[in-house]
Amino acid sequence: MKFFSEIYGQNNAIDLLRRSFDRRMVSHAYLFCGPSGVGKKTCAVAFARALLCRQPLKGDACGECRSCRQVEGGNHPDFIKVEPDGGSIKIEQAREIQRRMTLAPFQGGRQICLIDRAESMTDEAANCFLKILEEPPAGVVFLLICVQPYALPATVLSRCQQVLFQLLPISQVALILAGSPGVKQEEADLTALLSGGSVGQAIDLLSGGALAERRKQLAQTINAIDSAGPGEACRLAGSLSGSREETLAWIQGLMLWYRDLLVWKESENEKLIINRDFLQAIKEQASYREVSLLIDRLRKIEEARNRLSRNANPRLVLDVLFLNLCRPAELA
Ligand SMILES: [Zn+2]
């Protein structure tokens, strides 16, 4: 569990929260939005702990009082955490929030309700939640965490104070990673580049988690797509499709990969390659692809990324992208 002072690179967000806390101008709802893995949840929990702390110091929790210890131990009775049940936050969960928040706080202070992946609320849940936001019980603070705020109804958005989080500069991610035990500088630099500025993704990569697996699959997919017909292209898209966030990660992975192919083709400079640990595959794949084809692929991937950001269906975006990628450039 972190204090505000231990969270890197999100000074604007932290300043906003500390100021509202210091000046006793705490809103009844905050929306923590930004890319995944940049510290939104860490920051929301730090804020919740400060709000519940009995002897806060300089806009932060003391870390020692009973309340701080309870938040730390995950058993503070007035700190409720809600996350999607299956793929979404359902109406029953929203009703339960409504019920809990109308009860008096157990410890007489504030009640905090943290809602993770808030954009996954069903329409019914969002409507029910909106009613609570319209007449918030005194002392209740909602902390909503989301990656895609536009997926929430505008009526909910307009009732929350937005706290914006950004990707960190690559150099800062490298610095954070290099400070971790057992991580060499070269490994930290490469991982930071691949993470695109998300410490969460960088840690996942280092620990051989989902992201590391994804990159291996990416290398194979790019080979397969060239010889694929439309049916096979859709099958490949289907094998990768998942949530909006996962789909975006695939698209970004594809983009970095094709970028590397193009950079190698044009420069043959190993230092400019991001996927440096797949250098052999990059060189080989670049050798039989024309520059014009690589530029065409990058455009199509960018189009797919734009469609996804305009809230298109993730599976459909991947289907269309893969159908486009498997065709020769001049026909697409
Ligand atoms: Zn405390």
Short mmCIF file of C-alpha atoms and ligand atoms in Angstrom, two decimals:
data_model
loop_
_atom_site.label_atom_id
_atom_site.label_comp_id
_atom_site.label_asym_id
_atom_site.label_seq_id
_atom_site.Cartn_x
_atom_site.Cartn_y
_atom_site.Cartn_z
CA MET A 1 0.00 0.00 0.00
CA LYS A 2 1.45 3.33 -1.03
CA PHE A 3 1.46 6.89 0.24
CA PHE A 4 0.95 9.67 -2.31
CA SER A 5 4.65 10.51 -2.05
CA GLU A 6 5.55 7.01 -3.24
CA ILE A 7 3.52 7.13 -6.46
CA TYR A 8 5.61 8.10 -9.49
CA GLY A 9 4.80 10.39 -12.36
CA GLN A 10 1.17 11.36 -11.70
CA ASN A 11 1.79 14.70 -10.03
CA ASN A 12 -1.24 16.48 -11.52
CA ALA A 13 -3.64 13.82 -10.29
CA ILE A 14 -2.04 13.63 -6.85
CA ASP A 15 -1.90 17.43 -6.45
CA LEU A 16 -5.63 17.65 -7.27
CA LEU A 17 -6.49 14.99 -4.68
CA ARG A 18 -4.24 16.41 -1.95
CA ARG A 19 -5.57 19.91 -2.53
CA SER A 20 -9.20 18.85 -2.30
CA PHE A 21 -8.34 16.92 0.88
CA ASP A 22 -6.30 19.74 2.46
CA ARG A 23 -8.93 22.37 1.75
CA ARG A 24 -11.73 20.15 2.97
CA MET A 25 -13.37 20.36 -0.43
CA VAL A 26 -13.78 16.67 -1.03
CA SER A 27 -16.27 15.86 -3.83
CA HIS A 28 -18.75 13.05 -3.48
CA ALA A 29 -17.48 11.31 -6.62
CA TYR A 30 -14.15 11.12 -8.44
CA LEU A 31 -13.47 9.43 -11.75
CA PHE A 32 -9.90 8.16 -12.05
CA CYS A 33 -9.38 7.75 -15.77
CA GLY A 34 -6.40 6.93 -17.94
CA PRO A 35 -4.58 4.00 -19.57
CA SER A 36 -4.18 0.75 -17.66
CA GLY A 37 -1.13 0.17 -15.49
CA VAL A 38 -0.34 3.81 -14.67
CA GLY A 39 -1.38 3.86 -11.00
CA LYS A 40 -5.08 4.79 -10.99
CA LYS A 41 -6.09 2.15 -8.46
CA THR A 42 -2.99 2.63 -6.32
CA CYS A 43 -3.80 6.31 -6.18
CA ALA A 44 -7.50 5.74 -5.42
CA VAL A 45 -6.64 3.43 -2.52
CA ALA A 46 -4.09 5.97 -1.18
CA PHE A 47 -6.79 8.63 -1.37
CA ALA A 48 -9.34 6.38 0.38
CA ARG A 49 -6.85 5.70 3.17
CA ALA A 50 -6.16 9.44 3.58
CA LEU A 51 -9.91 10.17 3.69
CA LEU A 52 -10.48 7.54 6.37
CA CYS A 53 -7.30 8.27 8.40
CA ARG A 54 -7.85 9.60 11.93
CA GLN A 55 -4.72 11.74 12.06
CA PRO A 56 -3.79 12.66 8.48
CA LEU A 57 -0.49 14.45 7.87
CA LYS A 58 0.01 16.99 5.08
CA GLY A 59 -2.82 15.69 2.91
CA ASP A 60 -1.85 12.05 3.28
CA ALA A 61 -2.67 9.14 5.57
CA CYS A 62 -0.57 8.61 8.72
CA GLY A 63 -0.23 4.89 7.97
CA GLU A 64 -0.34 4.03 11.68
CA CYS A 65 -3.79 4.68 13.13
CA ARG A 66 -6.39 1.91 13.46
CA SER A 67 -8.22 3.09 10.39
CA CYS A 68 -5.05 3.08 8.25
CA ARG A 69 -4.23 -0.42 9.48
CA GLN A 70 -7.73 -1.62 8.61
CA VAL A 71 -7.50 -0.22 5.08
CA GLU A 72 -4.08 -1.85 4.77
CA GLY A 73 -5.51 -5.18 5.96
CA GLY A 74 -8.46 -4.92 3.57
CA ASN A 75 -10.99 -5.00 6.44
CA HIS A 76 -12.11 -1.42 6.99
CA PRO A 77 -15.91 -1.68 7.35
CA ASP A 78 -16.50 1.71 5.69
CA PHE A 79 -14.30 1.06 2.66
CA ILE A 80 -16.21 -0.94 0.07
CA LYS A 81 -14.67 -2.21 -3.16
CA VAL A 82 -16.77 -3.24 -6.13
CA GLU A 83 -15.46 -4.91 -9.27
CA PRO A 84 -17.09 -6.57 -12.29
CA ASP A 85 -18.83 -9.84 -11.56
CA GLY A 86 -17.99 -11.89 -14.64
CA GLY A 87 -17.64 -9.31 -17.38
CA SER A 88 -19.76 -6.50 -15.96
CA ILE A 89 -20.97 -4.63 -12.89
CA LYS A 90 -24.57 -5.75 -12.57
CA ILE A 91 -27.77 -4.20 -11.31
CA GLU A 92 -27.69 -6.35 -8.14
CA GLN A 93 -24.27 -4.91 -7.30
CA ALA A 94 -25.50 -1.35 -7.86
CA ARG A 95 -28.50 -2.04 -5.58
CA GLU A 96 -26.15 -3.39 -2.93
CA ILE A 97 -24.05 -0.18 -3.16
CA GLN A 98 -27.27 1.81 -2.78
CA ARG A 99 -28.26 -0.21 0.29
CA ARG A 100 -24.84 -0.01 1.96
CA MET A 101 -24.42 3.70 1.35
CA THR A 102 -27.70 4.59 3.02
CA LEU A 103 -26.59 2.86 6.23
CA ALA A 104 -24.75 4.96 8.80
CA PRO A 105 -20.96 4.50 8.66
CA PHE A 106 -19.72 1.87 11.12
CA GLN A 107 -16.95 4.08 12.44
CA GLY A 108 -18.73 7.41 12.30
CA GLY A 109 -16.49 8.97 9.63
CA ARG A 110 -16.69 8.84 5.87
CA GLN A 111 -17.80 5.92 3.76
CA ILE A 112 -15.74 5.21 0.66
CA CYS A 113 -16.90 3.12 -2.27
CA LEU A 114 -14.28 2.22 -4.86
CA ILE A 115 -15.69 0.95 -8.16
CA ASP A 116 -13.09 -0.71 -10.36
CA ARG A 117 -13.57 -0.88 -14.16
CA ALA A 118 -16.60 1.37 -13.76
CA GLU A 119 -17.20 1.43 -17.53
CA SER A 120 -18.28 -2.21 -17.30
CA MET A 121 -21.56 -1.21 -15.58
CA THR A 122 -24.61 -2.50 -17.42
CA ASP A 123 -27.15 0.16 -18.46
CA GLU A 124 -29.44 -0.88 -15.58
CA ALA A 125 -26.58 -0.70 -13.08
CA ALA A 126 -25.51 2.72 -14.39
CA ASN A 127 -29.09 4.02 -14.07
CA CYS A 128 -29.36 2.76 -10.52
CA PHE A 129 -25.93 4.23 -9.69
CA LEU A 130 -26.95 7.55 -11.23
CA LYS A 131 -29.81 7.80 -8.72
CA ILE A 132 -27.30 7.49 -5.84
CA LEU A 133 -25.08 10.14 -7.44
CA GLU A 134 -28.00 12.51 -7.85
CA GLU A 135 -28.67 12.49 -4.14
CA PRO A 136 -25.43 11.32 -2.53
CA PRO A 137 -25.70 10.45 1.17
CA ALA A 138 -23.60 12.79 3.35
CA GLY A 139 -20.03 11.64 3.98
CA VAL A 140 -20.02 9.15 1.11
CA VAL A 141 -17.20 9.38 -1.45
CA PHE A 142 -17.27 7.33 -4.66
CA LEU A 143 -13.98 6.54 -6.40
CA LEU A 144 -14.64 5.25 -9.92
CA ILE A 145 -11.76 3.79 -11.88
CA CYS A 146 -11.94 3.47 -15.64
CA VAL A 147 -9.88 3.26 -18.81
CA GLN A 148 -12.60 4.42 -21.21
CA PRO A 149 -14.70 7.17 -19.66
CA TYR A 150 -16.80 7.60 -22.83
CA ALA A 151 -18.25 4.14 -22.21
CA LEU A 152 -20.02 5.59 -19.13
CA PRO A 153 -23.29 7.53 -19.52
CA ALA A 154 -22.71 11.29 -19.79
CA THR A 155 -25.09 11.78 -16.85
CA VAL A 156 -22.72 9.77 -14.61
CA LEU A 157 -19.60 11.46 -16.01
CA SER A 158 -20.95 14.95 -15.38
CA ARG A 159 -21.48 14.17 -11.70
CA CYS A 160 -17.89 13.05 -11.07
CA GLN A 161 -14.77 15.11 -10.69
CA GLN A 162 -12.32 13.76 -13.25
CA VAL A 163 -8.81 12.85 -12.17
CA LEU A 164 -6.70 12.25 -15.27
CA PHE A 165 -3.80 9.83 -15.41
CA GLN A 166 -1.24 9.66 -18.18
CA LEU A 167 1.32 7.27 -19.53
CA LEU A 168 4.71 7.91 -17.98
CA PRO A 169 7.72 9.00 -20.02
CA ILE A 170 9.65 5.88 -21.12
CA SER A 171 12.77 7.12 -19.30
CA GLN A 172 10.82 7.29 -16.04
CA VAL A 173 9.48 3.74 -16.42
CA ALA A 174 13.06 2.58 -17.11
CA LEU A 175 14.23 4.38 -13.97
CA ILE A 176 11.53 2.72 -11.84
CA LEU A 177 12.33 -0.72 -13.28
CA ALA A 178 16.09 -0.31 -12.93
CA GLY A 179 15.53 0.32 -9.22
CA SER A 180 13.85 -3.10 -8.80
CA PRO A 181 16.00 -5.93 -7.43
CA GLY A 182 17.54 -8.23 -10.04
CA VAL A 183 16.68 -6.06 -13.05
CA LYS A 184 19.61 -5.09 -15.28
CA GLN A 185 19.72 -1.66 -16.94
CA GLU A 186 19.46 -3.09 -20.47
CA GLU A 187 16.42 -5.17 -19.51
CA ALA A 188 14.83 -2.15 -17.82
CA ASP A 189 15.35 -0.01 -20.96
CA LEU A 190 13.85 -2.60 -23.31
CA THR A 191 10.88 -3.36 -21.08
CA ALA A 192 10.16 0.34 -20.59
CA LEU A 193 10.08 0.83 -24.38
CA LEU A 194 7.69 -2.08 -24.85
CA SER A 195 5.43 -0.98 -22.02
CA GLY A 196 4.59 2.23 -23.86
CA GLY A 197 4.76 4.13 -20.54
CA SER A 198 2.66 1.83 -18.36
CA VAL A 199 4.45 0.58 -15.24
CA GLY A 200 1.78 -2.11 -14.81
CA GLN A 201 2.44 -3.51 -18.28
CA ALA A 202 6.20 -3.27 -17.71
CA ILE A 203 5.95 -5.32 -14.51
CA ASP A 204 3.75 -7.84 -16.30
CA LEU A 205 6.36 -8.16 -19.05
CA LEU A 206 9.22 -8.59 -16.58
CA SER A 207 7.41 -11.29 -14.70
CA GLY A 208 6.70 -13.24 -17.90
CA GLY A 209 2.98 -12.57 -17.51
CA ALA A 210 0.25 -12.18 -20.08
CA LEU A 211 2.08 -9.50 -22.01
CA ALA A 212 5.21 -11.62 -22.49
CA GLU A 213 3.01 -14.46 -23.79
CA ARG A 214 1.21 -12.01 -26.08
CA ARG A 215 4.44 -10.95 -27.76
CA LYS A 216 5.37 -14.54 -28.56
CA GLN A 217 1.93 -15.07 -30.08
CA LEU A 218 2.29 -11.82 -32.00
CA ALA A 219 5.43 -13.03 -33.79
CA GLN A 220 3.59 -16.18 -34.89
CA THR A 221 0.43 -14.30 -35.89
CA ILE A 222 2.32 -11.93 -38.17
CA ASN A 223 3.85 -14.88 -40.02
CA ALA A 224 0.47 -16.61 -40.30
CA ILE A 225 -1.45 -13.57 -41.55
CA ASP A 226 0.56 -13.27 -44.77
CA SER A 227 -0.51 -16.64 -46.10
CA ALA A 228 -4.01 -16.56 -44.60
CA GLY A 229 -7.22 -16.50 -46.62
CA PRO A 230 -10.31 -14.64 -45.33
CA GLY A 231 -11.54 -17.61 -43.26
CA GLU A 232 -8.17 -18.11 -41.58
CA ALA A 233 -7.85 -14.34 -40.98
CA CYS A 234 -11.17 -14.33 -39.09
CA ARG A 235 -10.10 -17.40 -37.13
CA LEU A 236 -6.83 -15.65 -36.14
CA ALA A 237 -8.77 -12.54 -35.12
CA GLY A 238 -11.11 -14.70 -33.06
CA SER A 239 -8.22 -16.38 -31.25
CA LEU A 240 -6.91 -12.97 -30.12
CA SER A 241 -10.11 -11.06 -29.47
CA GLY A 242 -11.10 -10.30 -25.91
CA SER A 243 -12.07 -7.24 -23.93
CA ARG A 244 -11.66 -3.76 -25.38
CA GLU A 245 -8.49 -3.32 -23.33
CA GLU A 246 -6.97 -6.62 -24.52
CA THR A 247 -7.87 -5.83 -28.12
CA LEU A 248 -6.21 -2.43 -27.81
CA ALA A 249 -3.08 -4.11 -26.43
CA TRP A 250 -2.97 -6.45 -29.44
CA ILE A 251 -3.39 -3.57 -31.84
CA GLN A 252 -0.62 -1.62 -30.15
CA GLY A 253 1.60 -4.71 -30.24
CA LEU A 254 0.95 -5.11 -33.98
CA MET A 255 1.72 -1.46 -34.53
CA LEU A 256 5.08 -1.62 -32.74
CA TRP A 257 5.97 -4.78 -34.64
CA TYR A 258 5.23 -3.36 -38.10
CA ARG A 259 6.98 -0.17 -37.07
CA ASP A 260 10.07 -2.26 -36.30
CA LEU A 261 9.85 -4.06 -39.65
CA LEU A 262 9.73 -0.71 -41.43
CA VAL A 263 12.54 0.80 -39.35
CA TRP A 264 14.78 -2.22 -39.99
CA LYS A 265 14.00 -2.17 -43.70
CA GLU A 266 14.94 1.50 -43.94
CA SER A 267 17.87 1.72 -41.51
CA GLU A 268 19.24 -1.75 -40.63
CA ASN A 269 20.09 -0.19 -37.28
CA GLU A 270 19.54 -2.64 -34.42
CA LYS A 271 19.53 0.14 -31.85
CA LEU A 272 16.35 1.61 -33.33
CA ILE A 273 14.37 -1.62 -32.95
CA ILE A 274 11.91 -1.75 -30.06
CA ASN A 275 11.27 -5.52 -30.10
CA ARG A 276 15.01 -6.04 -29.69
CA ASP A 277 14.61 -9.47 -28.14
CA PHE A 278 12.92 -10.69 -31.36
CA LEU A 279 15.58 -9.19 -33.60
CA GLN A 280 16.09 -12.33 -35.69
CA ALA A 281 12.36 -12.62 -36.46
CA ILE A 282 12.17 -8.90 -37.29
CA LYS A 283 15.12 -9.14 -39.73
CA GLU A 284 13.72 -12.21 -41.41
CA GLN A 285 10.18 -10.85 -41.75
CA ALA A 286 11.46 -7.50 -43.02
CA SER A 287 13.56 -9.19 -45.71
CA TYR A 288 10.58 -10.29 -47.80
CA ARG A 289 8.26 -7.31 -47.28
CA GLU A 290 8.17 -4.18 -49.38
CA VAL A 291 8.30 -0.75 -47.72
CA SER A 292 5.01 0.24 -49.40
CA LEU A 293 3.29 -2.83 -47.93
CA LEU A 294 4.57 -2.05 -44.42
CA ILE A 295 3.34 1.55 -44.64
CA ASP A 296 -0.05 0.29 -45.84
CA ARG A 297 -0.23 -2.17 -42.90
CA LEU A 298 0.61 0.56 -40.40
CA ARG A 299 -2.18 2.75 -41.78
CA LYS A 300 -4.70 -0.07 -41.45
CA ILE A 301 -3.63 -0.80 -37.90
CA GLU A 302 -3.95 2.87 -37.04
CA GLU A 303 -7.46 2.93 -38.54
CA ALA A 304 -8.39 -0.05 -36.37
CA ARG A 305 -7.05 1.71 -33.29
CA ASN A 306 -9.12 4.79 -34.12
CA ARG A 307 -12.26 2.71 -34.63
CA LEU A 308 -11.75 1.03 -31.29
CA SER A 309 -11.32 4.38 -29.56
CA ARG A 310 -14.66 5.47 -31.07
CA ASN A 311 -16.26 2.60 -29.19
CA ALA A 312 -16.64 0.09 -32.05
CA ASN A 313 -17.14 -3.57 -31.17
CA PRO A 314 -13.64 -5.03 -30.38
CA ARG A 315 -14.20 -8.35 -32.16
CA LEU A 316 -15.50 -6.61 -35.27
CA VAL A 317 -12.50 -4.23 -35.30
CA LEU A 318 -10.07 -7.18 -35.18
CA ASP A 319 -12.00 -9.10 -37.88
CA VAL A 320 -11.90 -6.14 -40.26
CA LEU A 321 -8.24 -5.45 -39.46
CA PHE A 322 -7.14 -9.03 -40.08
CA LEU A 323 -9.18 -9.27 -43.28
CA ASN A 324 -7.37 -6.12 -44.44
CA LEU A 325 -3.95 -7.37 -43.33
CA CYS A 326 -4.22 -10.67 -45.19
CA ARG A 327 -4.87 -9.01 -48.55
CA PRO A 328 -2.15 -7.74 -50.88
CA ALA A 329 -1.72 -3.97 -50.39
CA GLU A 330 -2.88 -3.03 -53.89
CA LEU A 331 -6.23 -4.83 -53.50
CA ALA A 332 -7.06 -3.63 -49.99
ZN ZN B 1 -4.02 7.04 9.76
#
